[in-house]
């Protein structure tokens, strides 16, 4: 297994090298210019996200589409991923992760716009869309749409399934072991049956997931509409409390993050050091993509199902997902971790993993710190599992038709059961590989259709209430 992990890490070093970083960040910058800096409309987009548009065609509300997309993006990447980026790329990785979010808003907007513009519907009225349909209908490149759908179907099992249930299992395992120190019989059971807990977690997560995903996108959206605001609120409050505790070090943390994003910085505290621009940008951008998914083409799949008057309206709503996920939540996590490391000599970057760094930071809140973190990881991971199950099934439906949905849901729940038994490092490495491969055809679609994005943006941005009456094609799938 170690050999497989090393091979995949070697592949990732190539995929996430200078060319991919330039392609991804360059796309964000290009689309920011092409859309006339669409980020300036963020507050308008936030207002639209809570506005219903029931008279328009679609399966779910704009808010339902947003929260389902947020469910898949606000996951372990916001907690464990940021800690991993700091451990491997230094504190400067936080800035690159944040910048990926700021400029990634334009990419999320653009990919969502073309997803809605080129969506289709089945005979029963179900909306289908995403990069695969944009490639087929907008660029007549069905072959590339097939490649995207195939890669996205596989990616779902990595970033959206294996990584998330593994994170749930890991946090429960580490905390149960801590509790068992005062209970010899429990400690002995965990020692004698090391995989029993992992298997139990997998079965429970698979069961509660199955109850939702077999109900389809409307049930998934209803669950996400309630779960996402609730879980995000508790996590943000926890972060703000820690920043208040660390208030004497927050300013220094800002300075360290900015400085080490571009230069190599000697050890600051707890083994914290700036790794230089290459390492900081490599891990910051990679974890930023893992977190907000701007450029991957995932969120547009559910954006296409939204009830909306025109493509620009839903694209604006979808773009707020990147704002909340990375610009707000990932930045808060990064500040919490760096300020905690600077202010607490007992926290050592060299000795702790990304998840352990976050655990150490939250333990500063007496009594409730660990429960808040545990609740955050479990709910973030579970919501991601729900969101990505939908992405995966829509991509598989594009490839094989509606008949593939029921078997897919069965396989999804089975993978949830076995994933906690797989080595965590291997799961993360596979997810990184698939993320990069999936992003490439989507970026091609967004760049080649950027003229369409610019034209529709110019027209609809000042006429957001105007209805697009272009007929939506009906397909036989």
Coordinates of C-alpha atoms in Angstrom, one line a residue:
X1 CA 0.0 0.0 0.0
X2 CA 2.9 2.3 0.7
X3 CA 4.2 1.9 -2.9
X4 CA 0.7 2.8 -4.3
X5 CA 0.6 5.9 -2.1
X6 CA 4.1 7.0 -3.3
X7 CA 3.2 6.4 -6.9
X8 CA 0.0 8.5 -6.6
X9 CA 1.9 11.2 -4.7
X10 CA 4.4 11.3 -7.6
X11 CA 1.6 11.8 -10.1
X12 CA 0.1 14.5 -7.9
X13 CA 3.4 16.4 -7.8
X14 CA 3.2 16.5 -11.6
X15 CA -0.6 17.3 -11.8
X16 CA -0.3 20.0 -9.1
X17 CA 2.9 21.4 -10.5
X18 CA 3.4 24.8 -12.0
X19 CA 1.3 24.2 -15.2
X20 CA -1.8 23.3 -13.2
X21 CA -1.4 26.1 -10.7
X22 CA -1.0 28.6 -13.6
X23 CA -4.0 27.1 -15.5
X24 CA -6.3 27.2 -12.5
X25 CA -5.3 30.6 -11.1
X26 CA -4.9 32.0 -14.6
X27 CA -8.5 30.9 -15.4
X28 CA -9.8 32.6 -12.2
X29 CA -8.0 35.9 -13.2
X30 CA -9.1 35.7 -16.9
X31 CA -12.7 35.2 -16.0
X32 CA -12.6 37.9 -13.3
X33 CA -11.6 40.3 -16.1
X34 CA -14.0 38.7 -18.7
X35 CA -17.0 39.1 -16.4
X36 CA -16.1 42.7 -15.4
X37 CA -15.0 41.7 -11.9
X38 CA -18.3 39.9 -11.1
X39 CA -17.1 39.7 -7.4
X40 CA -18.4 43.2 -7.0
X41 CA -22.0 41.8 -7.2
X42 CA -21.4 39.4 -4.3
X43 CA -23.9 41.2 -1.9
X44 CA -26.5 41.3 -4.7
X45 CA -25.9 37.6 -5.2
X46 CA -26.3 36.9 -1.4
X47 CA -29.7 38.8 -1.5
X48 CA -30.8 36.7 -4.5
X49 CA -29.8 33.5 -2.8
X50 CA -32.7 33.8 -0.3
X51 CA -35.2 35.0 -2.9
X52 CA -37.6 32.5 -4.3
X53 CA -38.3 32.2 -8.1
X54 CA -41.2 29.7 -8.1
X55 CA -42.7 30.5 -11.5
X56 CA -39.5 29.5 -13.3
X57 CA -38.6 26.1 -14.6
X58 CA -36.5 23.9 -12.3
X59 CA -36.6 21.1 -9.7
X60 CA -35.5 23.0 -6.6
X61 CA -35.3 26.5 -5.3
X62 CA -32.2 28.8 -5.9
X63 CA -31.5 28.5 -2.1
X64 CA -31.9 24.7 -2.3
X65 CA -29.4 24.6 -5.1
X66 CA -27.0 26.8 -3.2
X67 CA -27.2 24.9 0.0
X68 CA -26.8 21.6 -1.8
X69 CA -23.7 23.0 -3.5
X70 CA -22.5 24.4 -0.1
X71 CA -23.1 21.0 1.4
X72 CA -20.6 19.5 -0.9
X73 CA -18.0 22.3 -0.6
X74 CA -18.2 23.1 3.1
X75 CA -16.6 19.8 4.1
X76 CA -13.4 18.5 5.7
X77 CA -11.4 20.7 3.3
X78 CA -12.4 23.6 5.5
X79 CA -11.1 22.0 8.7
X80 CA -8.6 19.2 8.0
X81 CA -7.7 20.5 4.5
X82 CA -6.6 23.9 5.8
X83 CA -4.6 22.3 8.6
X84 CA -2.9 20.0 6.1
X85 CA -2.1 22.9 3.8
X86 CA -0.4 24.8 6.7
X87 CA 1.5 21.7 7.8
X88 CA 2.8 21.0 4.2
X89 CA 3.0 24.5 2.7
X90 CA 3.5 26.7 5.6
X91 CA 1.1 29.5 6.8
X92 CA 1.4 31.2 3.4
X93 CA -0.8 28.5 2.0
X94 CA -3.7 30.2 3.8
X95 CA -3.4 33.3 1.7
X96 CA -3.2 31.3 -1.5
X97 CA -6.2 29.3 -0.5
X98 CA -8.0 32.6 0.2
X99 CA -7.0 34.2 -3.1
X100 CA -8.2 31.0 -4.9
X101 CA -11.6 31.7 -3.3
X102 CA -11.7 35.5 -4.1
X103 CA -10.8 35.1 -7.8
X104 CA -12.5 31.7 -7.9
X105 CA -15.9 33.4 -7.5
X106 CA -15.7 34.4 -11.2
X107 CA -15.0 30.9 -12.2
X108 CA -17.9 29.5 -10.1
X109 CA -20.1 32.1 -11.6
X110 CA -19.1 31.3 -15.2
X111 CA -19.3 27.5 -15.0
X112 CA -22.7 27.8 -13.3
X113 CA -24.0 30.2 -16.0
X114 CA -23.1 27.8 -18.9
X115 CA -24.6 24.9 -16.9
X116 CA -28.0 26.6 -16.7
X117 CA -27.8 28.0 -20.2
X118 CA -27.1 24.6 -21.8
X119 CA -29.3 22.5 -19.5
X120 CA -31.8 19.9 -20.8
X121 CA -34.8 18.2 -19.3
X122 CA -36.1 14.7 -19.4
X123 CA -39.7 13.7 -20.4
X124 CA -40.8 13.8 -16.8
X125 CA -39.5 17.4 -16.4
X126 CA -36.2 16.6 -14.5
X127 CA -33.5 19.2 -15.2
X128 CA -30.0 18.0 -16.2
X129 CA -27.0 20.1 -16.7
X130 CA -23.3 20.6 -16.0
X131 CA -20.0 20.8 -17.9
X132 CA -20.8 17.6 -19.9
X133 CA -24.0 19.3 -21.4
X134 CA -22.2 22.6 -22.0
X135 CA -19.4 20.7 -23.8
X136 CA -21.9 18.8 -25.9
X137 CA -24.4 21.5 -26.7
X138 CA -22.3 24.6 -26.6
X139 CA -19.1 23.3 -28.2
X140 CA -20.2 20.1 -29.9
X141 CA -17.5 18.2 -28.0
X142 CA -19.6 15.3 -26.7
X143 CA -16.4 13.2 -26.4
X144 CA -15.0 15.6 -23.9
X145 CA -18.3 15.7 -22.1
X146 CA -18.1 12.0 -21.7
X147 CA -14.6 12.2 -20.3
X148 CA -15.7 14.9 -17.8
X149 CA -18.7 12.8 -16.7
X150 CA -16.6 9.7 -16.3
X151 CA -13.9 11.5 -14.2
X152 CA -16.6 13.3 -12.1
X153 CA -18.3 9.9 -11.4
X154 CA -15.0 8.6 -10.1
X155 CA -14.1 11.8 -8.3
X156 CA -17.4 11.6 -6.3
X157 CA -16.2 8.4 -4.7
X158 CA -12.9 10.1 -3.6
X159 CA -13.6 13.7 -2.5
X160 CA -17.3 13.2 -1.8
X161 CA -17.4 9.8 -0.3
X162 CA -14.1 8.1 0.8
X163 CA -12.4 11.2 2.3
X164 CA -15.5 12.4 4.1
X165 CA -16.5 9.1 5.8
X166 CA -12.9 8.5 6.7
X167 CA -12.8 11.9 8.4
X168 CA -15.9 11.0 10.4
X169 CA -14.4 7.7 11.5
X170 CA -11.0 9.3 12.4
X171 CA -12.5 12.0 14.6
X172 CA -14.8 9.5 16.4
X173 CA -11.9 7.1 16.8
X174 CA -9.5 9.6 18.3
X175 CA -12.0 11.0 20.7
X176 CA -13.3 7.5 21.8
X177 CA -9.7 6.5 22.5
X178 CA -9.2 9.5 24.7
X179 CA -12.4 8.6 26.6
X180 CA -11.4 5.0 26.9
X181 CA -8.2 5.8 28.9
X182 CA -10.4 5.8 32.1
X183 CA -12.3 2.7 31.0
X184 CA -10.0 -0.4 30.8
X185 CA -12.7 -2.7 29.2
X186 CA -13.4 -0.2 26.4
X187 CA -9.7 0.4 25.9
X188 CA -9.1 -3.3 25.6
X189 CA -12.0 -3.8 23.1
X190 CA -10.7 -1.0 20.9
X191 CA -7.2 -2.4 21.0
X192 CA -8.3 -6.0 20.2
X193 CA -10.7 -4.9 17.5
X194 CA -9.0 -1.9 15.7
X195 CA -11.3 -2.0 12.7
X196 CA -14.6 -2.6 14.5
X197 CA -15.3 1.1 15.2
X198 CA -14.4 2.1 11.6
X199 CA -16.8 -0.5 10.2
X200 CA -19.6 0.5 12.6
X201 CA -19.1 4.2 11.6
X202 CA -19.3 3.2 7.9
X203 CA -22.5 1.2 8.4
X204 CA -24.2 4.1 10.3
X205 CA -23.2 6.8 7.8
X206 CA -24.3 4.6 4.9
X207 CA -27.6 4.0 6.6
X208 CA -28.5 7.7 7.2
X209 CA -27.2 8.6 3.8
X210 CA -29.3 6.0 2.0
X211 CA -32.4 7.4 3.7
X212 CA -31.8 10.7 2.0
X213 CA -30.2 9.9 -1.4
X214 CA -32.9 7.4 -2.5
X215 CA -35.4 10.3 -2.3
X216 CA -33.6 12.2 -5.1
X217 CA -32.5 15.8 -5.5
X218 CA -35.6 17.3 -3.8
X219 CA -35.1 15.4 -0.6
X220 CA -31.3 16.1 -0.7
X221 CA -32.1 19.8 -1.1
X222 CA -34.6 19.9 1.7
X223 CA -32.1 18.3 4.1
X224 CA -29.3 20.6 3.0
X225 CA -31.5 23.7 3.4
X226 CA -31.8 22.9 7.1
X227 CA -28.4 21.4 7.8
X228 CA -26.0 23.7 6.1
X229 CA -26.9 27.1 7.8
X230 CA -27.1 25.3 11.2
X231 CA -23.7 23.6 10.9
X232 CA -21.9 26.6 9.5
X233 CA -23.2 28.9 12.2
X234 CA -21.9 26.7 15.0
X235 CA -18.5 26.3 13.4
X236 CA -18.0 30.0 12.7
X237 CA -19.0 30.9 16.3
X238 CA -16.4 28.4 17.5
X239 CA -13.7 30.0 15.3
X240 CA -14.7 33.5 16.5
X241 CA -14.4 32.4 20.1
X242 CA -10.9 31.0 19.5
X243 CA -9.8 34.2 17.7
X244 CA -11.0 36.2 20.7
X245 CA -9.0 33.9 23.0
X246 CA -6.0 34.4 20.7
X247 CA -6.6 38.1 20.1
X248 CA -3.1 39.1 21.1
X249 CA -1.7 36.9 18.2
X250 CA -4.2 37.5 15.4
X251 CA -2.4 40.5 14.0
X252 CA 0.9 38.6 14.0
X253 CA -0.9 35.7 12.4
X254 CA -2.1 37.9 9.5
X255 CA 1.5 39.2 9.0
X256 CA 3.0 35.8 9.0
X257 CA 0.4 34.4 6.5
X258 CA 1.0 37.3 4.1
X259 CA 4.8 37.3 4.4
X260 CA 5.3 33.5 4.1
X261 CA 3.0 33.3 1.0
X262 CA 5.8 34.8 -1.1
X263 CA 9.0 34.3 0.8
X264 CA 10.7 31.6 2.8
X265 CA 10.5 32.4 6.6
X266 CA 12.5 30.8 9.3
X267 CA 10.8 29.0 12.1
X268 CA 8.3 31.2 14.0
X269 CA 6.7 29.1 16.6
X270 CA 5.8 25.4 17.1
X271 CA 7.9 24.5 14.1
X272 CA 5.8 26.9 11.9
X273 CA 7.9 28.2 9.0
X274 CA 7.3 29.7 5.5
X275 CA 8.0 27.2 2.8
X276 CA 8.3 29.7 0.0
X277 CA 6.0 30.7 -2.8
X278 CA 6.1 27.3 -4.7
X279 CA 5.1 25.1 -1.8
X280 CA 2.7 27.7 -0.3
X281 CA 0.9 28.2 -3.6
X282 CA 0.9 24.5 -4.5
X283 CA -0.8 23.4 -1.3
X284 CA -2.9 26.5 -0.9
X285 CA -4.4 26.4 -4.4
X286 CA -4.8 22.6 -4.2
X287 CA -6.6 22.8 -0.9
X288 CA -8.6 25.8 -2.1
X289 CA -9.9 23.8 -5.1
X290 CA -10.7 20.9 -2.8
X291 CA -12.6 23.2 -0.5
X292 CA -14.5 25.6 -2.9
X293 CA -14.4 23.4 -6.1
X294 CA -14.3 26.5 -8.3
X295 CA -13.1 25.2 -11.7
X296 CA -14.0 21.6 -11.0
X297 CA -17.5 21.8 -12.5
X298 CA -19.3 20.1 -9.6
X299 CA -21.6 22.8 -8.2
X300 CA -23.0 23.7 -11.7
X301 CA -24.5 20.3 -11.8
X302 CA -27.0 21.2 -9.1
X303 CA -27.2 24.8 -10.3
X304 CA -28.8 23.5 -13.5
X305 CA -31.7 22.0 -11.4
X306 CA -32.6 25.4 -9.9
X307 CA -35.7 27.4 -10.5
X308 CA -34.4 30.6 -12.1
X309 CA -35.5 33.2 -14.6
X310 CA -32.2 33.4 -16.4
X311 CA -28.7 31.9 -16.3
X312 CA -27.1 35.0 -14.8
X313 CA -29.4 35.1 -11.8
X314 CA -28.6 31.5 -10.8
X315 CA -24.9 32.0 -11.6
X316 CA -24.7 34.8 -9.1
X317 CA -26.4 32.7 -6.5
X318 CA -24.0 29.8 -7.1
X319 CA -21.0 32.1 -6.9
X320 CA -21.8 32.9 -3.3
X321 CA -20.9 29.3 -2.4
X322 CA -17.2 30.1 -3.0
X323 CA -17.5 33.3 -1.0
X324 CA -18.9 31.6 2.1
X325 CA -16.8 28.5 1.8
X326 CA -13.3 29.9 1.2
X327 CA -13.3 33.6 1.6
X328 CA -15.1 33.3 5.0
X329 CA -14.8 29.8 6.5
X330 CA -11.3 28.8 5.2
X331 CA -9.9 32.2 6.2
X332 CA -11.3 31.8 9.7
X333 CA -9.9 28.3 10.0
X334 CA -6.5 29.5 8.8
X335 CA -6.4 32.4 11.3
X336 CA -7.5 30.1 14.1
X337 CA -4.7 27.6 13.4
X338 CA -1.8 30.1 12.8
X339 CA -2.7 32.3 15.8
X340 CA -3.0 29.2 18.0
X341 CA 0.4 27.9 16.9
X342 CA 2.0 31.2 17.6
X343 CA 0.3 31.6 21.0
X344 CA 0.7 28.1 22.2
X345 CA 4.2 26.5 22.5
X346 CA 2.6 23.1 23.1
X347 CA 1.2 23.0 19.5
X348 CA 3.9 21.7 17.2
X349 CA 3.4 21.6 13.4
X350 CA 6.2 19.0 13.0
X351 CA 4.5 16.5 15.3
X352 CA 0.8 17.0 14.4
X353 CA -1.2 16.2 11.2
X354 CA -3.7 18.8 9.7
X355 CA -6.6 17.3 11.7
X356 CA -4.6 17.2 14.9
X357 CA -3.6 20.9 14.5
X358 CA -7.3 21.8 14.3
X359 CA -8.1 19.6 17.3
X360 CA -5.4 21.3 19.4
X361 CA -6.7 24.7 18.4
X362 CA -10.3 24.0 19.3
X363 CA -9.2 22.4 22.6
X364 CA -8.5 26.0 23.8
X365 CA -12.2 26.4 24.4
X366 CA -12.9 24.9 27.8
X367 CA -15.4 22.0 27.9
X368 CA -17.1 22.7 24.5
X369 CA -14.2 23.1 22.2
X370 CA -13.8 19.5 21.2
X371 CA -17.6 18.8 20.9
X372 CA -17.9 21.8 18.5
X373 CA -15.1 20.5 16.3
X374 CA -16.5 16.9 16.4
X375 CA -20.0 18.3 15.5
X376 CA -18.4 20.4 12.7
X377 CA -16.4 17.6 11.1
X378 CA -19.3 15.1 11.2
X379 CA -21.9 17.5 9.8
X380 CA -19.6 19.0 7.3
X381 CA -18.5 15.6 6.0
X382 CA -22.0 14.2 6.0
X383 CA -23.4 17.1 4.0
X384 CA -20.6 16.7 1.5
X385 CA -21.5 13.0 1.1
X386 CA -25.1 14.1 0.2
X387 CA -24.1 16.8 -2.3
X388 CA -21.5 14.7 -4.1
X389 CA -23.8 11.7 -4.3
X390 CA -26.1 13.9 -6.5
X391 CA -23.2 15.1 -8.6
X392 CA -22.0 11.5 -9.2
X393 CA -25.4 10.2 -10.1
X394 CA -26.1 13.0 -12.6
X395 CA -22.7 12.3 -14.3
X396 CA -23.4 8.6 -14.4
X397 CA -26.9 9.3 -15.8
X398 CA -25.2 11.2 -18.6
X399 CA -23.1 8.2 -19.5
X400 CA -25.5 5.3 -19.0
X401 CA -29.0 6.8 -18.6
X402 CA -31.5 6.8 -15.8
X403 CA -31.3 3.0 -15.4
X404 CA -27.9 3.4 -13.7
X405 CA -29.2 5.5 -10.8
X406 CA -30.5 2.8 -8.5
X407 CA -27.4 0.6 -8.8
X408 CA -25.2 3.7 -8.3
X409 CA -26.9 4.5 -5.0
X410 CA -26.4 1.0 -3.8
X411 CA -22.7 1.1 -4.7
X412 CA -22.4 4.5 -3.0
X413 CA -23.7 3.2 0.3
X414 CA -21.4 0.2 0.1
X415 CA -18.4 2.4 -0.5
X416 CA -19.3 4.4 2.5
X417 CA -19.1 1.2 4.6
X418 CA -15.7 0.1 3.4
X419 CA -13.9 3.5 3.1
X420 CA -13.1 3.9 6.8
X421 CA -11.1 0.7 6.6
X422 CA -8.8 2.3 3.9
X423 CA -5.6 4.2 4.8
X424 CA -6.5 7.9 5.1
X425 CA -3.4 9.2 3.3
X426 CA -4.1 7.0 0.2
X427 CA -7.7 8.3 0.1
X428 CA -6.6 11.9 0.2
X429 CA -3.9 11.3 -2.5
X430 CA -6.5 9.7 -4.9
X431 CA -8.9 12.6 -4.3
X432 CA -6.2 15.1 -5.2
X433 CA -5.5 13.2 -8.5
X434 CA -9.1 13.0 -9.5
X435 CA -9.8 16.6 -8.6
X436 CA -7.1 17.8 -11.0
X437 CA -8.1 15.5 -13.9
X438 CA -11.8 16.5 -13.5
X439 CA -11.0 20.2 -13.6
X440 CA -9.2 20.1 -16.9
X441 CA -12.2 19.4 -19.3
X442 CA -14.4 21.8 -17.2
X443 CA -11.8 24.6 -17.5
X444 CA -11.7 24.0 -21.3
X445 CA -15.5 24.4 -21.5
X446 CA -15.5 27.6 -19.4
X447 CA -12.6 29.2 -21.3
X448 CA -14.0 28.4 -24.8
X449 CA -17.5 29.6 -23.8
X450 CA -16.2 32.7 -22.0
X451 CA -17.6 34.8 -24.8
X452 CA -21.1 33.5 -24.1
X453 CA -20.5 34.2 -20.4
X454 CA -19.5 37.8 -21.1
X455 CA -22.4 38.4 -23.5
X456 CA -25.1 37.0 -21.1
X457 CA -23.5 38.8 -18.2
X458 CA -23.6 42.2 -20.0
X459 CA -27.3 41.7 -21.0
X460 CA -28.8 40.2 -17.8
X461 CA -26.8 41.9 -15.1
X462 CA -28.9 45.0 -15.5
X463 CA -32.1 43.0 -16.1
X464 CA -32.0 40.3 -13.4
X465 CA -35.8 39.9 -13.4
X466 CA -36.0 39.3 -17.1
X467 CA -37.1 35.8 -18.0
X468 CA -35.1 33.8 -20.5
X469 CA -37.8 32.1 -22.7
X470 CA -35.3 30.0 -24.7
X471 CA -36.9 26.5 -25.0
X472 CA -35.1 23.9 -22.9
X473 CA -34.5 20.7 -25.1
X474 CA -36.2 17.5 -24.0
X475 CA -34.1 14.4 -24.1
X476 CA -35.2 10.7 -24.0
X477 CA -33.0 9.5 -21.1

